PDB file of N, CA and C in Angstrom:
ATOM      1  N   MET A   1     159.647 139.587  82.723  1.00  0.00           N
ATOM      2  CA  MET A   1     158.662 138.646  83.105  1.00  0.00           C
ATOM      3  C   MET A   1     157.940 138.282  81.858  1.00  0.00           C
ATOM      4  N   THR A   2     157.670 136.925  81.890  1.00  0.00           N
ATOM      5  CA  THR A   2     157.059 136.249  80.629  1.00  0.00           C
ATOM      6  C   THR A   2     155.536 136.364  80.772  1.00  0.00           C
ATOM      7  N   GLN A   3     154.955 136.101  79.634  1.00  0.00           N
ATOM      8  CA  GLN A   3     153.650 136.346  79.615  1.00  0.00           C
ATOM      9  C   GLN A   3     152.984 135.122  80.605  1.00  0.00           C
ATOM     10  N   ASP A   4     153.453 134.018  80.543  1.00  0.00           N
ATOM     11  CA  ASP A   4     153.059 132.941  81.457  1.00  0.00           C
ATOM     12  C   ASP A   4     153.213 133.366  82.987  1.00  0.00           C
ATOM     13  N   GLU A   5     154.290 134.078  83.341  1.00  0.00           N
ATOM     14  CA  GLU A   5     154.572 134.435  84.656  1.00  0.00           C
ATOM     15  C   GLU A   5     153.410 135.650  84.913  1.00  0.00           C
ATOM     16  N   TRP A   6     153.332 136.443  84.016  1.00  0.00           N
ATOM     17  CA  TRP A   6     152.239 137.559  84.247  1.00  0.00           C
ATOM     18  C   TRP A   6     151.035 136.879  84.507  1.00  0.00           C
ATOM     19  N   LYS A   7     150.536 136.014  83.770  1.00  0.00           N
ATOM     20  CA  LYS A   7     149.131 135.383  83.961  1.00  0.00           C
ATOM     21  C   LYS A   7     149.048 134.742  85.219  1.00  0.00           C
ATOM     22  N   PHE A   8     150.222 134.141  85.654  1.00  0.00           N
ATOM     23  CA  PHE A   8     150.273 133.358  87.102  1.00  0.00           C
ATOM     24  C   PHE A   8     150.066 134.403  88.179  1.00  0.00           C
ATOM     25  N   THR A   9     150.827 135.428  88.088  1.00  0.00           N
ATOM     26  CA  THR A   9     150.825 136.600  89.031  1.00  0.00           C
ATOM     27  C   THR A   9     149.297 137.198  89.092  1.00  0.00           C
ATOM     28  N   PHE A  10     148.832 137.490  87.833  1.00  0.00           N
ATOM     29  CA  PHE A  10     147.411 138.116  87.847  1.00  0.00           C
ATOM     30  C   PHE A  10     146.387 137.107  88.626  1.00  0.00           C
ATOM     31  N   GLY A  11     146.493 135.816  88.218  1.00  0.00           N
ATOM     32  CA  GLY A  11     145.528 134.846  88.873  1.00  0.00           C
ATOM     33  C   GLY A  11     145.770 134.740  90.523  1.00  0.00           C
ATOM     34  N   GLU A  12     147.046 134.719  90.943  1.00  0.00           N
ATOM     35  CA  GLU A  12     147.121 134.791  92.345  1.00  0.00           C
ATOM     36  C   GLU A  12     146.686 136.020  93.052  1.00  0.00           C
ATOM     37  N   ASN A  13     146.841 137.185  92.520  1.00  0.00           N
ATOM     38  CA  ASN A  13     146.367 138.577  92.973  1.00  0.00           C
ATOM     39  C   ASN A  13     144.837 138.484  93.032  1.00  0.00           C
ATOM     40  N   LEU A  14     144.290 137.990  91.825  1.00  0.00           N
ATOM     41  CA  LEU A  14     142.797 137.906  91.828  1.00  0.00           C
ATOM     42  C   LEU A  14     142.228 137.030  92.716  1.00  0.00           C
ATOM     43  N   ASP A  15     142.826 135.850  93.026  1.00  0.00           N
ATOM     44  CA  ASP A  15     142.380 134.818  93.771  1.00  0.00           C
ATOM     45  C   ASP A  15     142.477 135.460  95.452  1.00  0.00           C
ATOM     46  N   SER A  16     143.611 135.933  95.730  1.00  0.00           N
ATOM     47  CA  SER A  16     143.782 136.692  96.859  1.00  0.00           C
ATOM     48  C   SER A  16     142.855 137.642  97.223  1.00  0.00           C
ATOM     49  N   ILE A  17     142.468 138.597  96.432  1.00  0.00           N
ATOM     50  CA  ILE A  17     141.420 139.716  96.514  1.00  0.00           C
ATOM     51  C   ILE A  17     140.107 138.980  96.778  1.00  0.00           C
ATOM     52  N   LEU A  18     139.799 137.915  95.966  1.00  0.00           N
ATOM     53  CA  LEU A  18     138.568 137.147  96.249  1.00  0.00           C
ATOM     54  C   LEU A  18     138.199 136.635  97.430  1.00  0.00           C
ATOM     55  N   LYS A  19     139.327 136.033  98.050  1.00  0.00           N
ATOM     56  CA  LYS A  19     139.429 135.467  99.383  1.00  0.00           C
ATOM     57  C   LYS A  19     139.150 136.480 100.408  1.00  0.00           C
ATOM     58  N   ASP A  20     139.901 137.654 100.371  1.00  0.00           N
ATOM     59  CA  ASP A  20     139.795 138.810 101.233  1.00  0.00           C
ATOM     60  C   ASP A  20     138.444 139.145 101.222  1.00  0.00           C
ATOM     61  N   ARG A  21     137.789 139.233 100.185  1.00  0.00           N
ATOM     62  CA  ARG A  21     136.392 139.723 100.046  1.00  0.00           C
ATOM     63  C   ARG A  21     135.469 138.732 100.372  1.00  0.00           C
ATOM     64  N   ASN A  22     135.791 137.547 100.721  1.00  0.00           N
ATOM     65  CA  ASN A  22     134.898 136.317 100.684  1.00  0.00           C
ATOM     66  C   ASN A  22     133.750 136.451  99.696  1.00  0.00           C
ATOM     67  N   MET A  23     134.322 136.336  98.281  1.00  0.00           N
ATOM     68  CA  MET A  23     133.547 136.536  97.179  1.00  0.00           C
ATOM     69  C   MET A  23     134.016 135.169  96.407  1.00  0.00           C
ATOM     70  N   SER A  24     132.916 134.494  95.708  1.00  0.00           N
ATOM     71  CA  SER A  24     133.174 133.327  94.886  1.00  0.00           C
ATOM     72  C   SER A  24     133.452 133.918  93.448  1.00  0.00           C
ATOM     73  N   GLN A  25     134.151 132.812  92.879  1.00  0.00           N
ATOM     74  CA  GLN A  25     134.499 133.139  91.390  1.00  0.00           C
ATOM     75  C   GLN A  25     132.913 133.369  90.689  1.00  0.00           C
ATOM     76  N   LYS A  26     132.094 132.568  90.923  1.00  0.00           N
ATOM     77  CA  LYS A  26     130.852 132.803  90.507  1.00  0.00           C
ATOM     78  C   LYS A  26     130.060 134.093  90.561  1.00  0.00           C
ATOM     79  N   GLU A  27     130.056 134.539  91.857  1.00  0.00           N
ATOM     80  CA  GLU A  27     129.848 135.928  92.116  1.00  0.00           C
ATOM     81  C   GLU A  27     130.416 136.938  91.202  1.00  0.00           C
ATOM     82  N   LEU A  28     131.782 136.989  91.356  1.00  0.00           N
ATOM     83  CA  LEU A  28     132.426 137.904  90.565  1.00  0.00           C
ATOM     84  C   LEU A  28     132.042 137.793  88.950  1.00  0.00           C
ATOM     85  N   ALA A  29     132.009 136.590  88.489  1.00  0.00           N
ATOM     86  CA  ALA A  29     131.689 136.432  87.249  1.00  0.00           C
ATOM     87  C   ALA A  29     130.235 137.009  86.747  1.00  0.00           C
ATOM     88  N   LYS A  30     129.398 136.870  87.588  1.00  0.00           N
ATOM     89  CA  LYS A  30     128.119 137.476  87.408  1.00  0.00           C
ATOM     90  C   LYS A  30     127.997 139.036  87.413  1.00  0.00           C
ATOM     91  N   MET A  31     128.921 139.437  88.383  1.00  0.00           N
ATOM     92  CA  MET A  31     128.916 140.960  88.484  1.00  0.00           C
ATOM     93  C   MET A  31     129.585 141.597  87.266  1.00  0.00           C
ATOM     94  N   CYS A  32     130.743 140.845  86.635  1.00  0.00           N
ATOM     95  CA  CYS A  32     131.379 141.240  85.669  1.00  0.00           C
ATOM     96  C   CYS A  32     130.897 141.083  84.367  1.00  0.00           C
ATOM     97  N   ASP A  33     129.709 140.040  84.286  1.00  0.00           N
ATOM     98  CA  ASP A  33     129.097 139.646  83.059  1.00  0.00           C
ATOM     99  C   ASP A  33     130.430 138.675  82.234  1.00  0.00           C
ATOM    100  N   ILE A  34     131.098 138.015  82.934  1.00  0.00           N
ATOM    101  CA  ILE A  34     132.121 137.162  82.600  1.00  0.00           C
ATOM    102  C   ILE A  34     131.729 135.804  82.941  1.00  0.00           C
ATOM    103  N   SER A  35     132.110 134.812  82.039  1.00  0.00           N
ATOM    104  CA  SER A  35     131.849 133.327  82.566  1.00  0.00           C
ATOM    105  C   SER A  35     132.677 132.856  83.709  1.00  0.00           C
ATOM    106  N   GLN A  36     131.990 132.080  84.721  1.00  0.00           N
ATOM    107  CA  GLN A  36     132.809 131.706  85.620  1.00  0.00           C
ATOM    108  C   GLN A  36     134.000 130.680  85.331  1.00  0.00           C
ATOM    109  N   GLY A  37     133.882 130.060  84.207  1.00  0.00           N
ATOM    110  CA  GLY A  37     135.081 129.538  83.635  1.00  0.00           C
ATOM    111  C   GLY A  37     136.099 130.235  83.202  1.00  0.00           C
ATOM    112  N   MET A  38     135.823 131.508  82.757  1.00  0.00           N
ATOM    113  CA  MET A  38     136.818 132.364  82.317  1.00  0.00           C
ATOM    114  C   MET A  38     137.518 132.966  83.662  1.00  0.00           C
ATOM    115  N   ILE A  39     136.814 133.246  84.694  1.00  0.00           N
ATOM    116  CA  ILE A  39     137.395 133.689  86.020  1.00  0.00           C
ATOM    117  C   ILE A  39     138.186 132.661  86.297  1.00  0.00           C
ATOM    118  N   SER A  40     137.904 131.358  86.375  1.00  0.00           N
ATOM    119  CA  SER A  40     138.721 130.282  86.797  1.00  0.00           C
ATOM    120  C   SER A  40     139.871 130.023  85.875  1.00  0.00           C
ATOM    121  N   ASP A  41     139.960 130.387  84.773  1.00  0.00           N
ATOM    122  CA  ASP A  41     141.116 130.294  83.899  1.00  0.00           C
ATOM    123  C   ASP A  41     142.068 131.428  84.185  1.00  0.00           C
ATOM    124  N   TYR A  42     141.624 132.519  84.369  1.00  0.00           N
ATOM    125  CA  TYR A  42     142.491 133.718  85.057  1.00  0.00           C
ATOM    126  C   TYR A  42     143.265 133.320  86.235  1.00  0.00           C
ATOM    127  N   ILE A  43     142.407 132.866  87.181  1.00  0.00           N
ATOM    128  CA  ILE A  43     143.009 132.447  88.440  1.00  0.00           C
ATOM    129  C   ILE A  43     143.985 131.509  88.368  1.00  0.00           C
ATOM    130  N   ASN A  44     143.754 130.396  87.315  1.00  0.00           N
ATOM    131  CA  ASN A  44     144.682 129.190  87.434  1.00  0.00           C
ATOM    132  C   ASN A  44     145.832 129.698  86.156  1.00  0.00           C
ATOM    133  N   GLY A  45     145.851 130.797  85.635  1.00  0.00           N
ATOM    134  CA  GLY A  45     146.897 131.208  84.667  1.00  0.00           C
ATOM    135  C   GLY A  45     146.809 130.512  83.570  1.00  0.00           C
ATOM    136  N   PHE A  46     145.667 130.239  83.050  1.00  0.00           N
ATOM    137  CA  PHE A  46     145.362 129.567  81.658  1.00  0.00           C
ATOM    138  C   PHE A  46     145.163 130.574  80.630  1.00  0.00           C
ATOM    139  N   ARG A  47     144.590 131.676  80.933  1.00  0.00           N
ATOM    140  CA  ARG A  47     144.281 132.528  80.071  1.00  0.00           C
ATOM    141  C   ARG A  47     144.536 134.119  80.757  1.00  0.00           C
ATOM    142  N   ALA A  48     144.907 135.115  79.908  1.00  0.00           N
ATOM    143  CA  ALA A  48     145.136 136.497  80.273  1.00  0.00           C
ATOM    144  C   ALA A  48     143.975 137.332  79.968  1.00  0.00           C
ATOM    145  N   PRO A  49     143.384 138.033  80.721  1.00  0.00           N
ATOM    146  CA  PRO A  49     142.344 138.878  80.630  1.00  0.00           C
ATOM    147  C   PRO A  49     142.639 140.070  79.656  1.00  0.00           C
ATOM    148  N   ASN A  50     141.751 140.562  78.918  1.00  0.00           N
ATOM    149  CA  ASN A  50     141.928 141.679  78.114  1.00  0.00           C
ATOM    150  C   ASN A  50     141.822 143.043  78.995  1.00  0.00           C
ATOM    151  N   ILE A  51     142.133 144.086  78.497  1.00  0.00           N
ATOM    152  CA  ILE A  51     142.233 145.315  79.349  1.00  0.00           C
ATOM    153  C   ILE A  51     140.739 145.661  79.773  1.00  0.00           C
ATOM    154  N   PHE A  52     139.638 145.393  78.960  1.00  0.00           N
ATOM    155  CA  PHE A  52     138.272 145.690  79.441  1.00  0.00           C
ATOM    156  C   PHE A  52     137.850 144.627  80.607  1.00  0.00           C
ATOM    157  N   ALA A  53     138.282 143.561  80.703  1.00  0.00           N
ATOM    158  CA  ALA A  53     138.001 142.484  81.727  1.00  0.00           C
ATOM    159  C   ALA A  53     138.793 142.952  83.120  1.00  0.00           C
ATOM    160  N   ILE A  54     140.015 143.383  82.814  1.00  0.00           N
ATOM    161  CA  ILE A  54     140.595 143.842  83.965  1.00  0.00           C
ATOM    162  C   ILE A  54     140.094 144.919  84.529  1.00  0.00           C
ATOM    163  N   ILE A  55     139.716 146.035  83.826  1.00  0.00           N
ATOM    164  CA  ILE A  55     138.948 147.272  84.217  1.00  0.00           C
ATOM    165  C   ILE A  55     137.601 146.940  85.067  1.00  0.00           C
ATOM    166  N   ASN A  56     136.929 145.929  84.325  1.00  0.00           N
ATOM    167  CA  ASN A  56     135.555 145.560  85.091  1.00  0.00           C
ATOM    168  C   ASN A  56     135.842 144.853  86.322  1.00  0.00           C
ATOM    169  N   ILE A  57     136.797 144.055  86.345  1.00  0.00           N
ATOM    170  CA  ILE A  57     137.177 143.330  87.578  1.00  0.00           C
ATOM    171  C   ILE A  57     137.608 144.179  88.725  1.00  0.00           C
ATOM    172  N   ALA A  58     138.391 144.877  88.303  1.00  0.00           N
ATOM    173  CA  ALA A  58     138.991 146.022  89.307  1.00  0.00           C
ATOM    174  C   ALA A  58     137.836 147.130  89.859  1.00  0.00           C
ATOM    175  N   TYR A  59     136.965 147.344  88.775  1.00  0.00           N
ATOM    176  CA  TYR A  59     135.895 148.232  89.239  1.00  0.00           C
ATOM    177  C   TYR A  59     134.856 147.397  90.306  1.00  0.00           C
ATOM    178  N   VAL A  60     134.637 146.197  89.860  1.00  0.00           N
ATOM    179  CA  VAL A  60     133.657 145.296  90.799  1.00  0.00           C
ATOM    180  C   VAL A  60     134.208 145.150  92.136  1.00  0.00           C
ATOM    181  N   LEU A  61     135.651 144.663  92.104  1.00  0.00           N
ATOM    182  CA  LEU A  61     136.397 144.484  93.398  1.00  0.00           C
ATOM    183  C   LEU A  61     136.628 145.784  94.123  1.00  0.00           C
ATOM    184  N   ASP A  62     136.450 147.057  93.492  1.00  0.00           N
ATOM    185  CA  ASP A  62     136.846 148.196  93.983  1.00  0.00           C
ATOM    186  C   ASP A  62     138.259 148.274  94.615  1.00  0.00           C
ATOM    187  N   VAL A  63     139.200 147.984  93.667  1.00  0.00           N
ATOM    188  CA  VAL A  63     140.523 147.885  93.594  1.00  0.00           C
ATOM    189  C   VAL A  63     141.140 148.700  92.678  1.00  0.00           C
ATOM    190  N   ASP A  64     142.502 149.048  92.805  1.00  0.00           N
ATOM    191  CA  ASP A  64     143.195 149.768  91.803  1.00  0.00           C
ATOM    192  C   ASP A  64     143.558 148.719  90.827  1.00  0.00           C
ATOM    193  N   ILE A  65     143.816 149.055  89.592  1.00  0.00           N
ATOM    194  CA  ILE A  65     144.430 148.080  88.601  1.00  0.00           C
ATOM    195  C   ILE A  65     145.641 147.433  89.022  1.00  0.00           C
ATOM    196  N   ASP A  66     146.498 148.243  89.613  1.00  0.00           N
ATOM    197  CA  ASP A  66     147.820 147.723  90.048  1.00  0.00           C
ATOM    198  C   ASP A  66     147.718 146.536  91.271  1.00  0.00           C
ATOM    199  N   GLU A  67     146.643 146.662  91.720  1.00  0.00           N
ATOM    200  CA  GLU A  67     146.394 145.426  92.732  1.00  0.00           C
ATOM    201  C   GLU A  67     146.283 144.184  92.206  1.00  0.00           C
ATOM    202  N   LEU A  68     145.926 144.158  90.915  1.00  0.00           N
ATOM    203  CA  LEU A  68     145.573 143.122  89.991  1.00  0.00           C
ATOM    204  C   LEU A  68     146.779 142.586  89.174  1.00  0.00           C
ATOM    205  N   VAL A  69     147.309 143.599  88.581  1.00  0.00           N
ATOM    206  CA  VAL A  69     148.259 143.498  87.554  1.00  0.00           C
ATOM    207  C   VAL A  69     149.791 144.071  88.193  1.00  0.00           C
ATOM    208  N   ASP A  70     150.600 143.183  88.030  1.00  0.00           N
ATOM    209  CA  ASP A  70     152.072 143.637  88.467  1.00  0.00           C
ATOM    210  C   ASP A  70     152.702 144.448  87.217  1.00  0.00           C
ATOM    211  N   VAL A  71     152.506 145.775  87.404  1.00  0.00           N
ATOM    212  CA  VAL A  71     152.911 146.646  86.655  1.00  0.00           C
ATOM    213  C   VAL A  71     154.443 147.277  86.712  1.00  0.00           C
ATOM    214  N   GLY A  72     155.097 146.466  87.547  1.00  0.00           N
ATOM    215  CA  GLY A  72     156.572 146.666  88.008  1.00  0.00           C
ATOM    216  C   GLY A  72     157.464 146.108  87.010  1.00  0.00           C
ATOM    217  N   ASP A  73     157.130 145.532  85.999  1.00  0.00           N
ATOM    218  CA  ASP A  73     158.132 144.611  85.170  1.00  0.00           C
ATOM    219  C   ASP A  73     157.595 144.627  83.735  1.00  0.00           C
ATOM    220  N   TYR A  74     158.653 144.478  82.824  1.00  0.00           N
ATOM    221  CA  TYR A  74     158.265 144.589  81.486  1.00  0.00           C
ATOM    222  C   TYR A  74     157.840 142.967  81.049  1.00  0.00           C
ATOM    223  N   ILE A  75     156.919 142.701  80.197  1.00  0.00           N
ATOM    224  CA  ILE A  75     156.419 141.651  79.768  1.00  0.00           C
ATOM    225  C   ILE A  75     156.967 141.252  78.466  1.00  0.00           C
ATOM    226  N   GLU A  76     157.659 140.222  78.382  1.00  0.00           N
ATOM    227  CA  GLU A  76     158.306 139.654  77.211  1.00  0.00           C
ATOM    228  C   GLU A  76     157.261 139.111  76.372  1.00  0.00           C
TER     229      GLU A  76
END
């Protein structure tokens, strides 16, 4: 899996979880102390979150990290 594919997969997973929780990007951003623009960039695959952002997002959404991150493949 390339880094771009990984970013896209992360964004899809995050977007899906937000929709399931009926939570907006703005709400998540505020709860994680991340800008809404950054959350949007994650969802659209423009940026990859660092490990600290991934942990905070998983904590706020009450999901396991592997629900956000596809850990089943090597990232090139």
